[in-house]
């Protein structure tokens, strides 16, 4: 079965760090772009970051540049989102998704990140 | 940044009746390869988003044929020929052409 499964969400204080993981299975992970999309409570979808297969190109939304890093480990079929200097407004469900044909075709169940003191 | 504007934002529909959602992008989503890098997604209550339509008009795997997408450039439409109870949720359009990738505000479809 083609799927991605996120983990790593937690409650963290403002200014803290967290690393999200996304494990892929059922497809050749190294051949796909991967991305992260978040959804604040009661709000819409917001793109966070995306990475080209092989990791040569990485793109971020402006408000996470310099704080978040997307990277992958092909040996583990996984993509990660390292989040530093977290803010209250980063509170959201974070989804990992596979990119294909200009769309996100496979989504995980999401992992909740809560930033609060 | 490309701004995606959906309408309507709320859509009550009687089961068996058709429904239509529009999305307009502030810039053309037509790539040099002739494809519109535009997609429709449905987020059912309590679930993750799922891809319905990509390249503006191609149904994703497993999507019922009552869903259809049309449009090109900056104006796109999602049509449901006969709404079923399982179609309730929030529908989003997405710019997949250039970063930052952007989504529409979402259209909430409810059953009357």
PDB file of C-alpha atoms in Angstrom:
ATOM      1  CA  UNK A   1       0.000   0.000   0.000  1.00  0.00           C
ATOM      2  CA  UNK A   2       1.260   3.453  -0.912  1.00  0.00           C
ATOM      3  CA  UNK A   3       1.326   5.583   2.232  1.00  0.00           C
ATOM      4  CA  UNK A   4       3.140   8.148   4.313  1.00  0.00           C
ATOM      5  CA  UNK A   5       2.998   8.216   8.107  1.00  0.00           C
ATOM      6  CA  UNK A   6       3.947  11.241  10.182  1.00  0.00           C
ATOM      7  CA  UNK A   7       5.224  11.282  13.744  1.00  0.00           C
ATOM      8  CA  UNK A   8       6.951  13.589  16.171  1.00  0.00           C
ATOM      9  CA  UNK A   9       4.240  16.094  17.012  1.00  0.00           C
ATOM     10  CA  UNK A  10       4.217  17.312  20.595  1.00  0.00           C
ATOM     11  CA  UNK A  11       3.617  20.194  22.990  1.00  0.00           C
ATOM     12  CA  UNK A  12       6.591  22.554  22.985  1.00  0.00           C
ATOM     13  CA  UNK A  13       7.271  25.946  24.506  1.00  0.00           C
ATOM     14  CA  UNK A  14       7.751  29.054  22.382  1.00  0.00           C
ATOM     15  CA  UNK A  15      11.326  29.232  21.158  1.00  0.00           C
ATOM     16  CA  UNK A  16      11.706  25.469  21.339  1.00  0.00           C
ATOM     17  CA  UNK A  17      12.527  22.930  18.650  1.00  0.00           C
ATOM     18  CA  UNK A  18      10.857  19.841  17.268  1.00  0.00           C
ATOM     19  CA  UNK A  19      11.612  17.382  14.501  1.00  0.00           C
ATOM     20  CA  UNK A  20       8.774  15.805  12.542  1.00  0.00           C
ATOM     21  CA  UNK A  21       9.277  12.566  10.668  1.00  0.00           C
ATOM     22  CA  UNK A  22       7.446  11.120   7.696  1.00  0.00           C
ATOM     23  CA  UNK A  23       7.974   7.475   6.775  1.00  0.00           C
ATOM     24  CA  UNK A  24       7.060   6.482   3.235  1.00  0.00           C
ATOM     25  CA  UNK A  25       6.221   3.028   1.987  1.00  0.00           C
ATOM     26  CA  UNK A  26       4.829   1.320  -1.091  1.00  0.00           C
ATOM     27  CA  UNK A  27       6.624   3.523  -3.606  1.00  0.00           C
ATOM     28  CA  UNK A  28      10.137   4.463  -4.713  1.00  0.00           C
ATOM     29  CA  UNK A  29      10.686   7.284  -2.235  1.00  0.00           C
ATOM     30  CA  UNK A  30      13.837   8.604  -3.912  1.00  0.00           C
ATOM     31  CA  UNK A  31      11.920   9.377  -7.129  1.00  0.00           C
ATOM     32  CA  UNK A  32       9.429  11.844  -5.699  1.00  0.00           C
ATOM     33  CA  UNK A  33       9.239  15.379  -4.451  1.00  0.00           C
ATOM     34  CA  UNK A  34       7.904  15.486  -0.899  1.00  0.00           C
ATOM     35  CA  UNK A  35       6.295  18.292   1.057  1.00  0.00           C
ATOM     36  CA  UNK A  36       4.798  19.488   4.314  1.00  0.00           C
ATOM     37  CA  UNK A  37       1.438  21.242   4.607  1.00  0.00           C
ATOM     38  CA  UNK A  38      -0.058  22.467   7.864  1.00  0.00           C
ATOM     39  CA  UNK A  39      -3.516  23.299   9.155  1.00  0.00           C
ATOM     40  CA  UNK A  40      -4.044  25.476  12.202  1.00  0.00           C
ATOM     41  CA  UNK A  41      -7.066  24.590  14.335  1.00  0.00           C
ATOM     42  CA  UNK A  42     -10.254  25.488  12.465  1.00  0.00           C
ATOM     43  CA  UNK A  43      -8.313  26.995   9.573  1.00  0.00           C
ATOM     44  CA  UNK A  44      -7.464  26.099   5.983  1.00  0.00           C
ATOM     45  CA  UNK A  45      -4.481  24.394   4.406  1.00  0.00           C
ATOM     46  CA  UNK A  46      -1.127  26.181   4.365  1.00  0.00           C
ATOM     47  CA  UNK A  47       1.934  24.984   2.477  1.00  0.00           C
ATOM     48  CA  UNK A  48       5.137  24.926   4.527  1.00  0.00           C
ATOM     49  CA  UNK A  49       7.969  23.356   2.529  1.00  0.00           C
ATOM     50  CA  UNK A  50       8.771  21.053  -0.344  1.00  0.00           C
ATOM     51  CA  UNK A  51      11.858  19.206  -1.477  1.00  0.00           C
ATOM     52  CA  UNK A  52      12.923  17.783  -4.805  1.00  0.00           C
ATOM     53  CA  UNK A  53      13.876  14.130  -4.999  1.00  0.00           C
ATOM     54  CA  UNK A  54      17.512  13.801  -4.003  1.00  0.00           C
ATOM     55  CA  UNK A  55      17.342  16.962  -1.892  1.00  0.00           C
ATOM     56  CA  UNK A  56      19.033  19.281  -4.387  1.00  0.00           C
ATOM     57  CA  UNK A  57      16.216  21.848  -4.300  1.00  0.00           C
ATOM     58  CA  UNK A  58      14.283  22.936  -1.245  1.00  0.00           C
ATOM     59  CA  UNK A  59      11.592  25.574  -0.978  1.00  0.00           C
ATOM     60  CA  UNK A  60       9.939  27.203   2.023  1.00  0.00           C
ATOM     61  CA  UNK A  61       7.094  29.579   2.734  1.00  0.00           C
ATOM     62  CA  UNK A  62       8.470  32.926   3.849  1.00  0.00           C
ATOM     63  CA  UNK A  63       7.367  32.758   7.474  1.00  0.00           C
ATOM     64  CA  UNK A  64       9.375  29.608   8.180  1.00  0.00           C
ATOM     65  CA  UNK A  65      12.545  30.471   6.268  1.00  0.00           C
ATOM     66  CA  UNK A  66      15.529  30.396   8.578  1.00  0.00           C
ATOM     67  CA  UNK A  67      13.572  28.455  11.212  1.00  0.00           C
ATOM     68  CA  UNK A  68      12.454  25.221   9.486  1.00  0.00           C
ATOM     69  CA  UNK A  69      14.555  22.776   7.489  1.00  0.00           C
ATOM     70  CA  UNK A  70      13.250  19.994   5.265  1.00  0.00           C
ATOM     71  CA  UNK A  71      15.550  17.077   4.603  1.00  0.00           C
ATOM     72  CA  UNK A  72      15.375  13.401   3.771  1.00  0.00           C
ATOM     73  CA  UNK A  73      17.099  10.097   4.349  1.00  0.00           C
ATOM     74  CA  UNK A  74      16.641   7.834   1.338  1.00  0.00           C
ATOM     75  CA  UNK A  75      18.009   4.853   3.231  1.00  0.00           C
ATOM     76  CA  UNK A  76      15.097   5.192   5.655  1.00  0.00           C
ATOM     77  CA  UNK A  77      12.533   6.289   3.029  1.00  0.00           C
ATOM     78  CA  UNK A  78      11.820   9.267   5.217  1.00  0.00           C
ATOM     79  CA  UNK A  79      11.470  13.014   5.027  1.00  0.00           C
ATOM     80  CA  UNK A  80      11.819  15.278   8.028  1.00  0.00           C
ATOM     81  CA  UNK A  81      10.898  18.765   9.105  1.00  0.00           C
ATOM     82  CA  UNK A  82      13.250  20.288  11.653  1.00  0.00           C
ATOM     83  CA  UNK A  83      11.434  23.165  13.312  1.00  0.00           C
ATOM     84  CA  UNK A  84      13.412  25.656  15.385  1.00  0.00           C
ATOM     85  CA  UNK A  85      12.467  28.818  17.242  1.00  0.00           C
ATOM     86  CA  UNK A  86       8.843  27.746  17.283  1.00  0.00           C
ATOM     87  CA  UNK A  87       6.130  30.337  17.702  1.00  0.00           C
ATOM     88  CA  UNK A  88       2.592  30.096  19.059  1.00  0.00           C
ATOM     89  CA  UNK A  89       1.320  30.657  15.517  1.00  0.00           C
ATOM     90  CA  UNK A  90       3.086  27.470  14.348  1.00  0.00           C
ATOM     91  CA  UNK A  91       0.489  25.464  16.250  1.00  0.00           C
ATOM     92  CA  UNK A  92      -1.146  23.186  13.680  1.00  0.00           C
ATOM     93  CA  UNK A  93      -1.593  19.699  12.347  1.00  0.00           C
ATOM     94  CA  UNK A  94       1.344  19.041  10.043  1.00  0.00           C
ATOM     95  CA  UNK A  95       0.750  16.810   7.042  1.00  0.00           C
ATOM     96  CA  UNK A  96       3.404  15.095   4.976  1.00  0.00           C
ATOM     97  CA  UNK A  97       2.506  14.621   1.330  1.00  0.00           C
ATOM     98  CA  UNK A  98       3.948  13.139  -1.838  1.00  0.00           C
ATOM     99  CA  UNK A  99       4.082  15.371  -4.891  1.00  0.00           C
ATOM    100  CA  UNK A 100       3.206  14.103  -8.352  1.00  0.00           C
ATOM    101  CA  UNK A 101       2.105  15.947 -11.499  1.00  0.00           C
ATOM    102  CA  UNK A 102       2.027  19.287  -9.727  1.00  0.00           C
ATOM    103  CA  UNK A 103      -0.239  18.017  -6.966  1.00  0.00           C
ATOM    104  CA  UNK A 104      -0.004  16.335  -3.592  1.00  0.00           C
ATOM    105  CA  UNK A 105      -1.431  12.900  -4.283  1.00  0.00           C
ATOM    106  CA  UNK A 106      -0.661  10.971  -1.096  1.00  0.00           C
ATOM    107  CA  UNK A 107      -1.238  12.495   2.344  1.00  0.00           C
ATOM    108  CA  UNK A 108      -0.514  11.212   5.813  1.00  0.00           C
ATOM    109  CA  UNK A 109      -2.863  11.336   8.772  1.00  0.00           C
ATOM    110  CA  UNK A 110      -1.070  14.346  10.222  1.00  0.00           C
ATOM    111  CA  UNK A 111       0.777  15.037  13.462  1.00  0.00           C
ATOM    112  CA  UNK A 112      -0.207  17.752  15.940  1.00  0.00           C
ATOM    113  CA  UNK A 113       2.254  20.416  16.992  1.00  0.00           C
ATOM    114  CA  UNK A 114       1.216  22.672  19.864  1.00  0.00           C
ATOM    115  CA  UNK A 115       3.376  25.639  20.789  1.00  0.00           C
ATOM    116  CA  UNK A 116       2.378  27.017  24.150  1.00  0.00           C
ATOM    117  CA  UNK A 117       3.861  28.080  27.450  1.00  0.00           C
TER     118      UNK A 117
ATOM    119  CA  UNK B   1       2.534  35.037  -4.580  1.00  0.00           C
ATOM    120  CA  UNK B   2      -0.339  33.481  -6.503  1.00  0.00           C
ATOM    121  CA  UNK B   3      -3.647  34.138  -4.759  1.00  0.00           C
ATOM    122  CA  UNK B   4      -6.356  31.486  -5.071  1.00  0.00           C
ATOM    123  CA  UNK B   5      -9.937  32.697  -4.632  1.00  0.00           C
ATOM    124  CA  UNK B   6     -12.792  30.223  -4.264  1.00  0.00           C
ATOM    125  CA  UNK B   7     -16.524  30.737  -4.496  1.00  0.00           C
ATOM    126  CA  UNK B   8     -18.842  30.098  -2.898  1.00  0.00           C
ATOM    127  CA  UNK B   9     -17.366  29.571   0.555  1.00  0.00           C
ATOM    128  CA  UNK B  10     -20.448  27.699   1.721  1.00  0.00           C
ATOM    129  CA  UNK B  11     -22.508  25.346  -0.411  1.00  0.00           C
ATOM    130  CA  UNK B  12     -25.608  23.582   0.925  1.00  0.00           C
ATOM    131  CA  UNK B  13     -26.758  20.927  -1.520  1.00  0.00           C
ATOM    132  CA  UNK B  14     -29.688  18.515  -1.691  1.00  0.00           C
ATOM    133  CA  UNK B  15     -28.588  14.906  -2.256  1.00  0.00           C
ATOM    134  CA  UNK B  16     -28.865  13.941  -5.899  1.00  0.00           C
ATOM    135  CA  UNK B  17     -28.557  17.531  -7.061  1.00  0.00           C
ATOM    136  CA  UNK B  18     -25.481  18.933  -8.875  1.00  0.00           C
ATOM    137  CA  UNK B  19     -22.942  21.241  -7.288  1.00  0.00           C
ATOM    138  CA  UNK B  20     -20.271  23.544  -8.646  1.00  0.00           C
ATOM    139  CA  UNK B  21     -17.300  25.321  -7.074  1.00  0.00           C
ATOM    140  CA  UNK B  22     -15.168  27.942  -8.775  1.00  0.00           C
ATOM    141  CA  UNK B  23     -11.555  28.890  -8.202  1.00  0.00           C
ATOM    142  CA  UNK B  24      -9.704  31.794  -9.696  1.00  0.00           C
ATOM    143  CA  UNK B  25      -5.941  32.258  -9.553  1.00  0.00           C
ATOM    144  CA  UNK B  26      -4.226  35.643  -9.692  1.00  0.00           C
ATOM    145  CA  UNK B  27      -1.782  34.319 -12.300  1.00  0.00           C
ATOM    146  CA  UNK B  28      -2.040  31.713 -15.027  1.00  0.00           C
ATOM    147  CA  UNK B  29      -1.314  28.168 -13.885  1.00  0.00           C
ATOM    148  CA  UNK B  30      -0.649  26.953 -17.417  1.00  0.00           C
ATOM    149  CA  UNK B  31       2.853  25.571 -17.685  1.00  0.00           C
ATOM    150  CA  UNK B  32       4.989  25.666 -20.820  1.00  0.00           C
ATOM    151  CA  UNK B  33       4.352  21.938 -21.187  1.00  0.00           C
ATOM    152  CA  UNK B  34       0.644  22.635 -21.749  1.00  0.00           C
ATOM    153  CA  UNK B  35      -0.566  21.405 -18.366  1.00  0.00           C
ATOM    154  CA  UNK B  36      -2.392  23.466 -15.779  1.00  0.00           C
ATOM    155  CA  UNK B  37      -0.663  22.943 -12.460  1.00  0.00           C
ATOM    156  CA  UNK B  38      -3.930  23.139 -10.566  1.00  0.00           C
ATOM    157  CA  UNK B  39      -5.633  20.704  -8.258  1.00  0.00           C
ATOM    158  CA  UNK B  40      -8.804  20.140  -6.264  1.00  0.00           C
ATOM    159  CA  UNK B  41      -8.803  18.500  -2.849  1.00  0.00           C
ATOM    160  CA  UNK B  42     -11.513  17.326  -0.482  1.00  0.00           C
ATOM    161  CA  UNK B  43     -11.047  17.208   3.265  1.00  0.00           C
ATOM    162  CA  UNK B  44     -13.812  15.161   4.806  1.00  0.00           C
ATOM    163  CA  UNK B  45     -14.654  15.792   8.473  1.00  0.00           C
ATOM    164  CA  UNK B  46     -11.892  14.512  10.727  1.00  0.00           C
ATOM    165  CA  UNK B  47      -9.764  13.292   7.826  1.00  0.00           C
ATOM    166  CA  UNK B  48      -6.684  14.328   5.884  1.00  0.00           C
ATOM    167  CA  UNK B  49      -7.096  16.080   2.548  1.00  0.00           C
ATOM    168  CA  UNK B  50      -7.419  13.840  -0.493  1.00  0.00           C
ATOM    169  CA  UNK B  51      -6.600  14.675  -4.084  1.00  0.00           C
ATOM    170  CA  UNK B  52      -9.612  14.739  -6.400  1.00  0.00           C
ATOM    171  CA  UNK B  53      -8.373  16.416  -9.580  1.00  0.00           C
ATOM    172  CA  UNK B  54      -4.915  17.268 -10.921  1.00  0.00           C
ATOM    173  CA  UNK B  55      -3.745  19.108 -14.030  1.00  0.00           C
ATOM    174  CA  UNK B  56      -7.073  20.918 -13.806  1.00  0.00           C
ATOM    175  CA  UNK B  57      -9.204  18.107 -15.205  1.00  0.00           C
ATOM    176  CA  UNK B  58      -7.744  14.649 -14.542  1.00  0.00           C
ATOM    177  CA  UNK B  59      -9.428  12.609 -11.829  1.00  0.00           C
ATOM    178  CA  UNK B  60      -7.079  11.058  -9.314  1.00  0.00           C
ATOM    179  CA  UNK B  61      -7.083   7.316  -8.825  1.00  0.00           C
ATOM    180  CA  UNK B  62     -10.264   6.043  -7.200  1.00  0.00           C
ATOM    181  CA  UNK B  63     -12.198   9.297  -7.509  1.00  0.00           C
ATOM    182  CA  UNK B  64     -15.811   8.697  -8.607  1.00  0.00           C
ATOM    183  CA  UNK B  65     -16.709   9.925 -12.075  1.00  0.00           C
ATOM    184  CA  UNK B  66     -19.414  12.207 -10.676  1.00  0.00           C
ATOM    185  CA  UNK B  67     -16.509  14.581  -9.968  1.00  0.00           C
ATOM    186  CA  UNK B  68     -15.172  16.565 -12.910  1.00  0.00           C
ATOM    187  CA  UNK B  69     -12.753  19.437 -13.271  1.00  0.00           C
ATOM    188  CA  UNK B  70     -12.532  22.009 -16.032  1.00  0.00           C
ATOM    189  CA  UNK B  71     -10.871  25.287 -16.853  1.00  0.00           C
ATOM    190  CA  UNK B  72      -7.496  26.608 -17.885  1.00  0.00           C
ATOM    191  CA  UNK B  73      -5.187  29.477 -17.111  1.00  0.00           C
ATOM    192  CA  UNK B  74      -6.774  31.361 -14.243  1.00  0.00           C
ATOM    193  CA  UNK B  75     -10.344  30.050 -14.010  1.00  0.00           C
ATOM    194  CA  UNK B  76     -11.261  26.570 -12.878  1.00  0.00           C
ATOM    195  CA  UNK B  77     -14.424  24.743 -11.889  1.00  0.00           C
ATOM    196  CA  UNK B  78     -15.158  21.579  -9.942  1.00  0.00           C
ATOM    197  CA  UNK B  79     -18.496  19.974 -10.666  1.00  0.00           C
ATOM    198  CA  UNK B  80     -20.264  17.177  -8.851  1.00  0.00           C
ATOM    199  CA  UNK B  81     -22.971  15.750 -11.089  1.00  0.00           C
ATOM    200  CA  UNK B  82     -25.064  14.285  -8.268  1.00  0.00           C
ATOM    201  CA  UNK B  83     -24.066  15.030  -4.700  1.00  0.00           C
ATOM    202  CA  UNK B  84     -23.996  12.154  -2.247  1.00  0.00           C
ATOM    203  CA  UNK B  85     -23.880  12.285   1.549  1.00  0.00           C
ATOM    204  CA  UNK B  86     -20.238  11.158   1.531  1.00  0.00           C
ATOM    205  CA  UNK B  87     -19.239  14.263  -0.425  1.00  0.00           C
ATOM    206  CA  UNK B  88     -19.599  16.573   2.589  1.00  0.00           C
ATOM    207  CA  UNK B  89     -16.470  18.367   3.687  1.00  0.00           C
ATOM    208  CA  UNK B  90     -14.257  21.261   2.665  1.00  0.00           C
ATOM    209  CA  UNK B  91     -13.025  21.557  -0.895  1.00  0.00           C
ATOM    210  CA  UNK B  92      -9.755  23.336  -1.628  1.00  0.00           C
ATOM    211  CA  UNK B  93      -8.105  24.412  -4.834  1.00  0.00           C
ATOM    212  CA  UNK B  94      -4.325  24.597  -5.077  1.00  0.00           C
ATOM    213  CA  UNK B  95      -1.682  26.325  -7.158  1.00  0.00           C
ATOM    214  CA  UNK B  96       0.985  23.743  -7.938  1.00  0.00           C
ATOM    215  CA  UNK B  97       2.850  25.803 -10.509  1.00  0.00           C
ATOM    216  CA  UNK B  98       5.149  27.947  -8.437  1.00  0.00           C
ATOM    217  CA  UNK B  99       6.286  28.413  -4.894  1.00  0.00           C
ATOM    218  CA  UNK B 100       4.931  29.436  -2.588  1.00  0.00           C
ATOM    219  CA  UNK B 101       2.313  26.779  -3.249  1.00  0.00           C
ATOM    220  CA  UNK B 102      -1.002  28.333  -2.309  1.00  0.00           C
ATOM    221  CA  UNK B 103      -4.477  27.069  -1.483  1.00  0.00           C
ATOM    222  CA  UNK B 104      -7.888  28.624  -1.780  1.00  0.00           C
ATOM    223  CA  UNK B 105      -9.834  29.510   1.382  1.00  0.00           C
ATOM    224  CA  UNK B 106     -11.924  26.375   1.137  1.00  0.00           C
ATOM    225  CA  UNK B 107     -15.568  25.750   0.256  1.00  0.00           C
ATOM    226  CA  UNK B 108     -17.669  23.925   2.818  1.00  0.00           C
ATOM    227  CA  UNK B 109     -20.220  21.598   1.236  1.00  0.00           C
ATOM    228  CA  UNK B 110     -23.073  20.500   3.466  1.00  0.00           C
ATOM    229  CA  UNK B 111     -26.149  18.425   2.839  1.00  0.00           C
ATOM    230  CA  UNK B 112     -29.460  20.256   3.102  1.00  0.00           C
TER     231      UNK B 112
END
